[in-house]
PDB file of C-alpha atoms and ligand atoms in Angstrom:
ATOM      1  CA  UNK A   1       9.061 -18.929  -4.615  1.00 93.00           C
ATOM      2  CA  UNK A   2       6.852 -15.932  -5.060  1.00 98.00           C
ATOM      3  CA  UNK A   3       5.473 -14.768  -8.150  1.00 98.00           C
ATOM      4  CA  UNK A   4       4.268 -10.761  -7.913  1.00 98.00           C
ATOM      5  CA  UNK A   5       1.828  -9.424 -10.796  1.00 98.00           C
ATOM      6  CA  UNK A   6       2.895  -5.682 -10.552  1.00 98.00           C
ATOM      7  CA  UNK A   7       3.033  -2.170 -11.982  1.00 98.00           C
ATOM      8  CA  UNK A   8       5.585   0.514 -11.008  1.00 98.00           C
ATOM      9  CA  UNK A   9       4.463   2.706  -8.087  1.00 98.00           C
ATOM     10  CA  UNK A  10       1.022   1.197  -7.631  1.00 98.00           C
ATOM     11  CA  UNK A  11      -0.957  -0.849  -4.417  1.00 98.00           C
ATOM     12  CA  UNK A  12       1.629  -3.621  -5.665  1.00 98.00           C
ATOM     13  CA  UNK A  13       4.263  -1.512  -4.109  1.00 98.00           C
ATOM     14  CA  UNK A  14       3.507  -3.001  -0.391  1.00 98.00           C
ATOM     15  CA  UNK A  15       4.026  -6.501  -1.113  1.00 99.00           C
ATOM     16  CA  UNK A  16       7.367  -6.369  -3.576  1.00 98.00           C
ATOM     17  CA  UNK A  17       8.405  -3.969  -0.411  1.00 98.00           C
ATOM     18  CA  UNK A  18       7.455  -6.608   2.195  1.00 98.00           C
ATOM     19  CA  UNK A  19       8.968  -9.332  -0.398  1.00 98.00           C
ATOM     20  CA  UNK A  20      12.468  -8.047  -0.305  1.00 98.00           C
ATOM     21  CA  UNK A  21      12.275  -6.879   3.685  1.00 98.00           C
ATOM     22  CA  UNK A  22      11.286 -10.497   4.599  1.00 98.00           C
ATOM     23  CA  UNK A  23      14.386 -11.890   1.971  1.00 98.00           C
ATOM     24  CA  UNK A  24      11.805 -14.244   0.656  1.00 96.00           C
ATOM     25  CA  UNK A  25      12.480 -15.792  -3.226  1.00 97.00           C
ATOM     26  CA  UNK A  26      10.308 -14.154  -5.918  1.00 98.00           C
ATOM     27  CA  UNK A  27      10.146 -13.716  -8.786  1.00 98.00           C
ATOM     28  CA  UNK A  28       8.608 -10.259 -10.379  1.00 98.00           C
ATOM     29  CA  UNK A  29       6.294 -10.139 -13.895  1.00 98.00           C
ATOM     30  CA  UNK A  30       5.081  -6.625 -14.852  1.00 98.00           C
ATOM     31  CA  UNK A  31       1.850  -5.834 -15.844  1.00 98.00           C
ATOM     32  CA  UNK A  32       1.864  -3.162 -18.726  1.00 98.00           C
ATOM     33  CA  UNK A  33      -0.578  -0.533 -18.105  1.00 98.00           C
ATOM     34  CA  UNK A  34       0.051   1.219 -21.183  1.00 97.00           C
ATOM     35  CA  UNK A  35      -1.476  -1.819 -23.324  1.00 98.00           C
ATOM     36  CA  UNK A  36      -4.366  -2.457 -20.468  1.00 98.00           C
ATOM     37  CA  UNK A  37      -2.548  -5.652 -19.313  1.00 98.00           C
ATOM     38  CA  UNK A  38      -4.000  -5.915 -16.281  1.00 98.00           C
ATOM     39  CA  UNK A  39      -7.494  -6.402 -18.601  1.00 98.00           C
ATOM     40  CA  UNK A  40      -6.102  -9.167 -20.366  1.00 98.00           C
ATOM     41  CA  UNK A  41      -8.111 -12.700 -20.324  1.00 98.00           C
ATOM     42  CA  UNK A  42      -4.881 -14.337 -19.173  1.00 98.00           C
ATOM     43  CA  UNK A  43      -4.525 -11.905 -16.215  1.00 98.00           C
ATOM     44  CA  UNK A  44      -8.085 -11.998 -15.406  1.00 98.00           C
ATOM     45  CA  UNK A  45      -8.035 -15.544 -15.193  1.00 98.00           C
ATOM     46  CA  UNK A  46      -5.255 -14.310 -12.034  1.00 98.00           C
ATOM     47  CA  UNK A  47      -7.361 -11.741 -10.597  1.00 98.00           C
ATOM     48  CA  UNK A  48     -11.058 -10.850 -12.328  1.00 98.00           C
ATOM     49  CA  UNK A  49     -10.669  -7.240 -10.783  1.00 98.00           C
ATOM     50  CA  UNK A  50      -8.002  -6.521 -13.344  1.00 98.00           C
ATOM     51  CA  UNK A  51      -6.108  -4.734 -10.844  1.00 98.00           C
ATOM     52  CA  UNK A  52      -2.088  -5.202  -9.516  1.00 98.00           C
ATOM     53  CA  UNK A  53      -1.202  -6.897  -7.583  1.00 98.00           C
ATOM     54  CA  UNK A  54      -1.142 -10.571  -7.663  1.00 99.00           C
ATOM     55  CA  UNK A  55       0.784 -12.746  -5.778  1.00 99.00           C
ATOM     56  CA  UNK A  56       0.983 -15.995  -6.463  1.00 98.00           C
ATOM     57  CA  UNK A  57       1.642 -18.241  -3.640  1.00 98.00           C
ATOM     58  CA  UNK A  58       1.772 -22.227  -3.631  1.00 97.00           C
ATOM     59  CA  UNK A  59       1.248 -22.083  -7.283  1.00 97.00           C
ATOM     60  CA  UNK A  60      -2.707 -20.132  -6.367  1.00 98.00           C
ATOM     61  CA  UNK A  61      -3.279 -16.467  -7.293  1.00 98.00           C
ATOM     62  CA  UNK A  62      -3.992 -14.404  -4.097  1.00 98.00           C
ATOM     63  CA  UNK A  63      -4.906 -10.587  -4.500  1.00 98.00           C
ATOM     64  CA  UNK A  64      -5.995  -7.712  -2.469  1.00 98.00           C
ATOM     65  CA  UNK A  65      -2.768  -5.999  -1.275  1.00 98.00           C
ATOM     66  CA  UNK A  66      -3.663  -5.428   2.249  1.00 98.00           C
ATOM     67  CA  UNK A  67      -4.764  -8.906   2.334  1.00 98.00           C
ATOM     68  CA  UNK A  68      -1.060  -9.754   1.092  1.00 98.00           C
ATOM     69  CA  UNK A  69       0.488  -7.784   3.698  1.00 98.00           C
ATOM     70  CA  UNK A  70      -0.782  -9.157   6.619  1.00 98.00           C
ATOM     71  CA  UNK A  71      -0.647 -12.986   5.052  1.00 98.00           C
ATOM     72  CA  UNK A  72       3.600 -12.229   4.129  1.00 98.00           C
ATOM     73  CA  UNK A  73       3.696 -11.555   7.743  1.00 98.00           C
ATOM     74  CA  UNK A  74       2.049 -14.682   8.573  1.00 98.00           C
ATOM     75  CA  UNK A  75       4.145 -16.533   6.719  1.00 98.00           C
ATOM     76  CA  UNK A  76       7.202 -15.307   8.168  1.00 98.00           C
ATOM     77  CA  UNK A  77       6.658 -14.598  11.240  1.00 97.00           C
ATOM     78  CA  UNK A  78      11.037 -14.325  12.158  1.00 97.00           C
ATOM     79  CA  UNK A  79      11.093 -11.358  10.384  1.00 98.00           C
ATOM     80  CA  UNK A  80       8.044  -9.821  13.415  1.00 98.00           C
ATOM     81  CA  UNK A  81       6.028  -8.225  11.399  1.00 98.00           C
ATOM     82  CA  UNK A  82       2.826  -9.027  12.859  1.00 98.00           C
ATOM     83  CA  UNK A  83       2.167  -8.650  15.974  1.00 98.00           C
ATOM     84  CA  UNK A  84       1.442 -11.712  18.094  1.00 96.00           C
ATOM     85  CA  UNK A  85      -2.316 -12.677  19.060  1.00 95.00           C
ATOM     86  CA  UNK A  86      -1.742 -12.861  22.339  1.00 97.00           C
ATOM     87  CA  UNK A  87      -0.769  -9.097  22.611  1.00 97.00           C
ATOM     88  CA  UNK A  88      -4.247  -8.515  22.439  1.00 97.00           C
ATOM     89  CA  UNK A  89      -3.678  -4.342  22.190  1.00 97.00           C
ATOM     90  CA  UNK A  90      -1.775  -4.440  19.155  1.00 98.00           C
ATOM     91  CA  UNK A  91      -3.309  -7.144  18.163  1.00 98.00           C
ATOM     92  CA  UNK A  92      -6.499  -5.532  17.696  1.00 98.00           C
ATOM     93  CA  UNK A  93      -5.068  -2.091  16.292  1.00 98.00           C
ATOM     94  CA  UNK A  94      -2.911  -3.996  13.876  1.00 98.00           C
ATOM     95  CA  UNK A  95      -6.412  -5.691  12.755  1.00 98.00           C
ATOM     96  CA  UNK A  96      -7.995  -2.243  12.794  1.00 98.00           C
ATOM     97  CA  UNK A  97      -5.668   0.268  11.141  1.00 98.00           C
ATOM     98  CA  UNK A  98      -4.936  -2.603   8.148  1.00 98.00           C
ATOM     99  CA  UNK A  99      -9.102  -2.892   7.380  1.00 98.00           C
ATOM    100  CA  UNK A 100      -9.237   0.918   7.816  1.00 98.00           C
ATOM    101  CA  UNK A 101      -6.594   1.953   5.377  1.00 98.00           C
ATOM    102  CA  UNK A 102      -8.257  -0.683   2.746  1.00 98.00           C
ATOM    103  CA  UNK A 103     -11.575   0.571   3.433  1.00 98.00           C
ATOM    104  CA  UNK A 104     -11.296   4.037   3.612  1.00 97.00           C
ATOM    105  CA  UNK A 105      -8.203   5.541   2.273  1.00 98.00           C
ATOM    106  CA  UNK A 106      -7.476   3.240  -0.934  1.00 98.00           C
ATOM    107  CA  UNK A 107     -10.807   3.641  -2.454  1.00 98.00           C
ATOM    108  CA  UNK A 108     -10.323   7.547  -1.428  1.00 98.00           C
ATOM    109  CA  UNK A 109      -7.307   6.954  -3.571  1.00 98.00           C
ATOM    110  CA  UNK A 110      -9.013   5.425  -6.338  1.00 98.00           C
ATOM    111  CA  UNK A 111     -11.682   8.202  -6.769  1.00 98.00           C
ATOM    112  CA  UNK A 112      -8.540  10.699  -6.747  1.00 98.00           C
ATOM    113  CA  UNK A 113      -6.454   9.368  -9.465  1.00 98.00           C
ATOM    114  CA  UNK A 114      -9.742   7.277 -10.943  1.00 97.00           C
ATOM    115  CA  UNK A 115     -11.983   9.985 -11.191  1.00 97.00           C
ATOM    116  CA  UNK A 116     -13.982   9.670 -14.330  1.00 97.00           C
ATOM    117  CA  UNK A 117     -15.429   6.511 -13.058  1.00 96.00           C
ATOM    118  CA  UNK A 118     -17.432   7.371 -10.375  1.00 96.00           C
ATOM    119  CA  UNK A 119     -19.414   9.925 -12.653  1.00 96.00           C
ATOM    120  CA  UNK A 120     -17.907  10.403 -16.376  1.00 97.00           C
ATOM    121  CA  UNK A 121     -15.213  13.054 -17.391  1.00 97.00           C
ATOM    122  CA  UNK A 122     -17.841  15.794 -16.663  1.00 97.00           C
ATOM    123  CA  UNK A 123     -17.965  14.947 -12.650  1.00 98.00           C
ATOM    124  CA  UNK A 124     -14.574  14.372 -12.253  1.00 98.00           C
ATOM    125  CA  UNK A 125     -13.330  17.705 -10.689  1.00 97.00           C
ATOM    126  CA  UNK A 126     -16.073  17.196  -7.898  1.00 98.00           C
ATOM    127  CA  UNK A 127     -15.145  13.421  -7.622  1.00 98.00           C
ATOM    128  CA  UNK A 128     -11.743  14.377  -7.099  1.00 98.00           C
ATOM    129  CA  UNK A 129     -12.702  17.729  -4.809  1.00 98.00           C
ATOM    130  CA  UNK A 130     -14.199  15.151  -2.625  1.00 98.00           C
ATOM    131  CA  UNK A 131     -11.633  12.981  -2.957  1.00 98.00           C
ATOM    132  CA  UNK A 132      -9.064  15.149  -1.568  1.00 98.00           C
ATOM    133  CA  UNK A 133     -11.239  15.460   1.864  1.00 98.00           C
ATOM    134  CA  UNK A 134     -11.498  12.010   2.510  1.00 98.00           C
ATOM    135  CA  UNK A 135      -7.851  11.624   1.896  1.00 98.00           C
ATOM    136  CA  UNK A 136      -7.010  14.488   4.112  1.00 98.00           C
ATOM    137  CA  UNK A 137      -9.576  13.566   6.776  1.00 98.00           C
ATOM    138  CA  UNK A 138      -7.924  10.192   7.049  1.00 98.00           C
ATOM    139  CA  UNK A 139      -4.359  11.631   7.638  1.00 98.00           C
ATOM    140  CA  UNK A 140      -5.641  13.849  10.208  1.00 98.00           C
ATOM    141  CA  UNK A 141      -6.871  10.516  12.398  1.00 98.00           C
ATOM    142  CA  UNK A 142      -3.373   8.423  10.934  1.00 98.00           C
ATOM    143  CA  UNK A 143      -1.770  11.435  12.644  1.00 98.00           C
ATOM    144  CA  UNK A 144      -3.470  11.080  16.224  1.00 98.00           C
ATOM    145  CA  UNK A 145      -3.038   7.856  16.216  1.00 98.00           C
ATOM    146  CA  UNK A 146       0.829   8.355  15.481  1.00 98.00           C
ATOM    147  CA  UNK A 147       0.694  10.693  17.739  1.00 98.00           C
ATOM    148  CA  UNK A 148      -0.171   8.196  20.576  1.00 98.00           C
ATOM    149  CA  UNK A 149       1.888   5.763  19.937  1.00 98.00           C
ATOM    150  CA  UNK A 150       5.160   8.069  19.488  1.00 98.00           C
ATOM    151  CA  UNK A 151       5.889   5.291  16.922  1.00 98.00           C
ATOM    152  CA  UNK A 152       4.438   2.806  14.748  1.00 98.00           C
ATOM    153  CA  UNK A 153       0.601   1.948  13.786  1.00 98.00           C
ATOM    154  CA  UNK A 154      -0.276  -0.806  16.066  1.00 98.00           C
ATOM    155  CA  UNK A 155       1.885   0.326  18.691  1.00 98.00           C
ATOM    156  CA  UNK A 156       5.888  -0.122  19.252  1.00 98.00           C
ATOM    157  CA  UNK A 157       6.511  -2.806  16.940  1.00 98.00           C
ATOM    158  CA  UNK A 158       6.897  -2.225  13.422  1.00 98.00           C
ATOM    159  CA  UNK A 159       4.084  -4.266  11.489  1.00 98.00           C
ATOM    160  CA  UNK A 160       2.518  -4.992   7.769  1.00 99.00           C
ATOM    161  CA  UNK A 161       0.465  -2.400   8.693  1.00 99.00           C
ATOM    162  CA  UNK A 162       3.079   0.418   8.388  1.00 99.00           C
ATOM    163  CA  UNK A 163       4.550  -0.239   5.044  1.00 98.00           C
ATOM    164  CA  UNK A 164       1.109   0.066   4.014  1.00 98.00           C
ATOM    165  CA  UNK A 165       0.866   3.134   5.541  1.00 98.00           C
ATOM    166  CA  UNK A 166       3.261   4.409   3.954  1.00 98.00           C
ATOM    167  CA  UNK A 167       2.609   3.293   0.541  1.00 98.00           C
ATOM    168  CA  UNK A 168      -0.357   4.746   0.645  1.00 98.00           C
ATOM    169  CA  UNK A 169       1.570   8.544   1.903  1.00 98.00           C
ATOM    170  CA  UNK A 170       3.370   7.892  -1.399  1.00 98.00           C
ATOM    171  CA  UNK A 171       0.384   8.208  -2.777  1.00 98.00           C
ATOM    172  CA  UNK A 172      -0.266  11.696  -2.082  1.00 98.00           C
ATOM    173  CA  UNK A 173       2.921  13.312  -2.666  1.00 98.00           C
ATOM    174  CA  UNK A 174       1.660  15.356  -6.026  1.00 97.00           C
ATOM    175  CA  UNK A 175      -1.278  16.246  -3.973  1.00 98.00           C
ATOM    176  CA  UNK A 176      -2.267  19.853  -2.758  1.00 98.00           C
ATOM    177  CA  UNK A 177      -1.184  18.420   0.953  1.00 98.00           C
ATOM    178  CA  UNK A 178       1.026  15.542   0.415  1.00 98.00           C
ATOM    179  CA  UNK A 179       1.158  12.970   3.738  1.00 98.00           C
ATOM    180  CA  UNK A 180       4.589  14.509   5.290  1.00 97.00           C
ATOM    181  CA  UNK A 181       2.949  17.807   5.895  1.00 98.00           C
ATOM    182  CA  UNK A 182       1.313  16.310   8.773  1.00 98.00           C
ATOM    183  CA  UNK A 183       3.677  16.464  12.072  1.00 98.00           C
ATOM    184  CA  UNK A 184       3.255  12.697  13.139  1.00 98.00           C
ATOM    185  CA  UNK A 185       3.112  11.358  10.006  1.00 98.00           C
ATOM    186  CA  UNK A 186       6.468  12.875   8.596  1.00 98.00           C
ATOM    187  CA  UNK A 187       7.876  11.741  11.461  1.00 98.00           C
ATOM    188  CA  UNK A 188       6.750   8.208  10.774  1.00 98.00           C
ATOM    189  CA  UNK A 189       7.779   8.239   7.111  1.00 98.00           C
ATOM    190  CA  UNK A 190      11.124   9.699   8.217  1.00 97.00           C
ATOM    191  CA  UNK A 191      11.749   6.203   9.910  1.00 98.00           C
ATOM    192  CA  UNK A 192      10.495   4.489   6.985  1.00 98.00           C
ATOM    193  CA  UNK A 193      11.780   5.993   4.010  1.00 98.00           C
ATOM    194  CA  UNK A 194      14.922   5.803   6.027  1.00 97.00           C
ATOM    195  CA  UNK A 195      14.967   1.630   5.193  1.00 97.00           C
ATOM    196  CA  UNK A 196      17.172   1.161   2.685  1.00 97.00           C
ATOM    197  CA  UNK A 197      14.565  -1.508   1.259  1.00 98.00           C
ATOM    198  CA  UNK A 198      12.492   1.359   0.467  1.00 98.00           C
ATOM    199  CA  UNK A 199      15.247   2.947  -2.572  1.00 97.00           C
ATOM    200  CA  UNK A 200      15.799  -1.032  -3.493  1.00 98.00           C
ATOM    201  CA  UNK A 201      11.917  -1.212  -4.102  1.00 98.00           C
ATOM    202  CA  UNK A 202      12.058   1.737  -6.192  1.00 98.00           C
ATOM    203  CA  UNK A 203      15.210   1.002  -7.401  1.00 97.00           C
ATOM    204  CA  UNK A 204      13.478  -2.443  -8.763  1.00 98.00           C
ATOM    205  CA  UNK A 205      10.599  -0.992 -10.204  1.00 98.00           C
ATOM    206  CA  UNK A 206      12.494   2.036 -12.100  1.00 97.00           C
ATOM    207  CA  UNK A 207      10.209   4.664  -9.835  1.00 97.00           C
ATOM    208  CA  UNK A 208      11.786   8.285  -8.554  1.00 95.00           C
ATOM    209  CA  UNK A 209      12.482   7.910  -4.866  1.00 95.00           C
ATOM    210  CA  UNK A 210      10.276   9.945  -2.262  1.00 94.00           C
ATOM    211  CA  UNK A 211      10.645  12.033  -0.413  1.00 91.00           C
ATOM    212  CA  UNK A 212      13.914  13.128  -2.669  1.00 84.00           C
ATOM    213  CA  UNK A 213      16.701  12.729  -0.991  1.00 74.00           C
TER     214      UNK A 213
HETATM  215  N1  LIG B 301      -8.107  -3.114  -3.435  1.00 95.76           N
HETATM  216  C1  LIG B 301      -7.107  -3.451  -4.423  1.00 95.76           C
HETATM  217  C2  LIG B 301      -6.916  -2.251  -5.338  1.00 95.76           C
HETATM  218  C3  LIG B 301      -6.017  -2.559  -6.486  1.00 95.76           C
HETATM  219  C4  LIG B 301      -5.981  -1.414  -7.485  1.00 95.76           C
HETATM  220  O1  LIG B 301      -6.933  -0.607  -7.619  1.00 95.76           O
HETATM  221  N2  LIG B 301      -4.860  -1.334  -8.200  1.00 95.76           N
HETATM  222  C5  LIG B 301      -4.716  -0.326  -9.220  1.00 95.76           C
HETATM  223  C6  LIG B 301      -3.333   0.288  -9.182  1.00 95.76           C
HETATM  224  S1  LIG B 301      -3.013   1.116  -7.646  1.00 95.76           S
HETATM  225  C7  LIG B 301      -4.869  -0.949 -10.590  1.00 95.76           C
HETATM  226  O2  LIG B 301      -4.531  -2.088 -10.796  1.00 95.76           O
HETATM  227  N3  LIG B 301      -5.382  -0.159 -11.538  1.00 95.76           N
HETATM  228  C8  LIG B 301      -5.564  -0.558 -12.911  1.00 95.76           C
HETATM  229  C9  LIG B 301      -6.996  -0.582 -13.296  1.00 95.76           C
HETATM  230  O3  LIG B 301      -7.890  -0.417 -12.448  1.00 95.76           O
HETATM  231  O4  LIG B 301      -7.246  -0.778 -14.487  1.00 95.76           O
HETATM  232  C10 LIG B 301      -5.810  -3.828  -3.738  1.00 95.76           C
HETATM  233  O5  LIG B 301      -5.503  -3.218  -2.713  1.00 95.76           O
HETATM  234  O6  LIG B 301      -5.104  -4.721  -4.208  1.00 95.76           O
END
């Protein structure tokens, strides 16, 4: 049994997705923003970033959501969600699109809705002006590569990699250009918004649903 240190709507999202898709046991504990929970001793002792999620696993905390993503698909491999190392292709963009969205879109994420702490209050409409660009620049390339493959990240197969993906389009939908303005990648979260885990996910953690219905 799982254990999933989370907040509504945040990078915990992924994993309580991948939780229920893969019908594994867990149990949930929210982390309370509003009273700096995830700054708590106790929680630090979990995960010294104070940041959601955790996921504890064989009784040890593990964080780092992308990093929780592609282990859940490790460790249940029936429900396919990696793709296997001998398909060397999708192998490698699975391994490449997973470190890129981590690397360069989630912290692009963090300066957006995180601004003051690059630079103070006073900074934080540049911060979040360049912000936006990063974000945008990395749906344009999501988009060719969706493009290419007519269907998922890594190639046919649908991986970990793609409901972080799309977590991360969530992200942007109160932005000037939210995610499904961009041809490829609408398509993409058309196919998988359309998984009915997606509304129980949101369902769970009392979020609004998007793209509305
Ligand atoms: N790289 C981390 C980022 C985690 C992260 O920044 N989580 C945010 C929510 S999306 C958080 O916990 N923010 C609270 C805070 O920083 O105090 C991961 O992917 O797990």
């Amino acid at each position: 049994v799982y254990t999933l240190y989370y907040s509504p709507g945040t990078a915990s999202l992924v994993v309580h997705w991948m939780l229920i898709e893969i019908g594994a046991p867990f149990a949930l504990k929210l982390v309370d923003f509003e009273v700096n929970g995830q700054k708590h001793p106790d929680y630090l002792k979990l995960n010294p970033n104070g940041t959601v999620p955790t996921l504890i696993v064989d009784g040890a905390p593990r964080y780092e959501s992308a990093a929780l993503a592609l282990m859940l698909a490790e460790r249940h491999p029936n429900a396919g969600f990696a793709p296997s190392v001998d398909d060397r292709d999708a192998r490698a963009a699975y391994l490449q699109w997973t470190v890129h969205l981590a690397n360069a879109l989630m912290p692009a994420f963090r300066r957006w809705f995180y601004a003051d702490e690059i630079a103070g209050p006073d900074a934080a409409e540049a911060v979040k002006a360049h912000a936006r660009l990063a974000i945008e620049a990395a749906f344009d390339r999501i988009d060719a590569r969706l493009a290419e493959t007519g269907a998922y990240l890594a190639g046919d197969q649908l991986t970990a990699v793609d409901f972080l993906a799309t977590m991360l389009a969530r992200w942007s939908r109160n932005m000037p250009k939210p995610a499904n303005q961009w041809p490829n990648v609408a398509r993409f979260l058309a196919t998988m918004t359309a998984r009915p885990t997606w509304k129980a996910v949101h369902d769970r953690e009392g979020i609004e649903v998007w793209p509305a219905a």
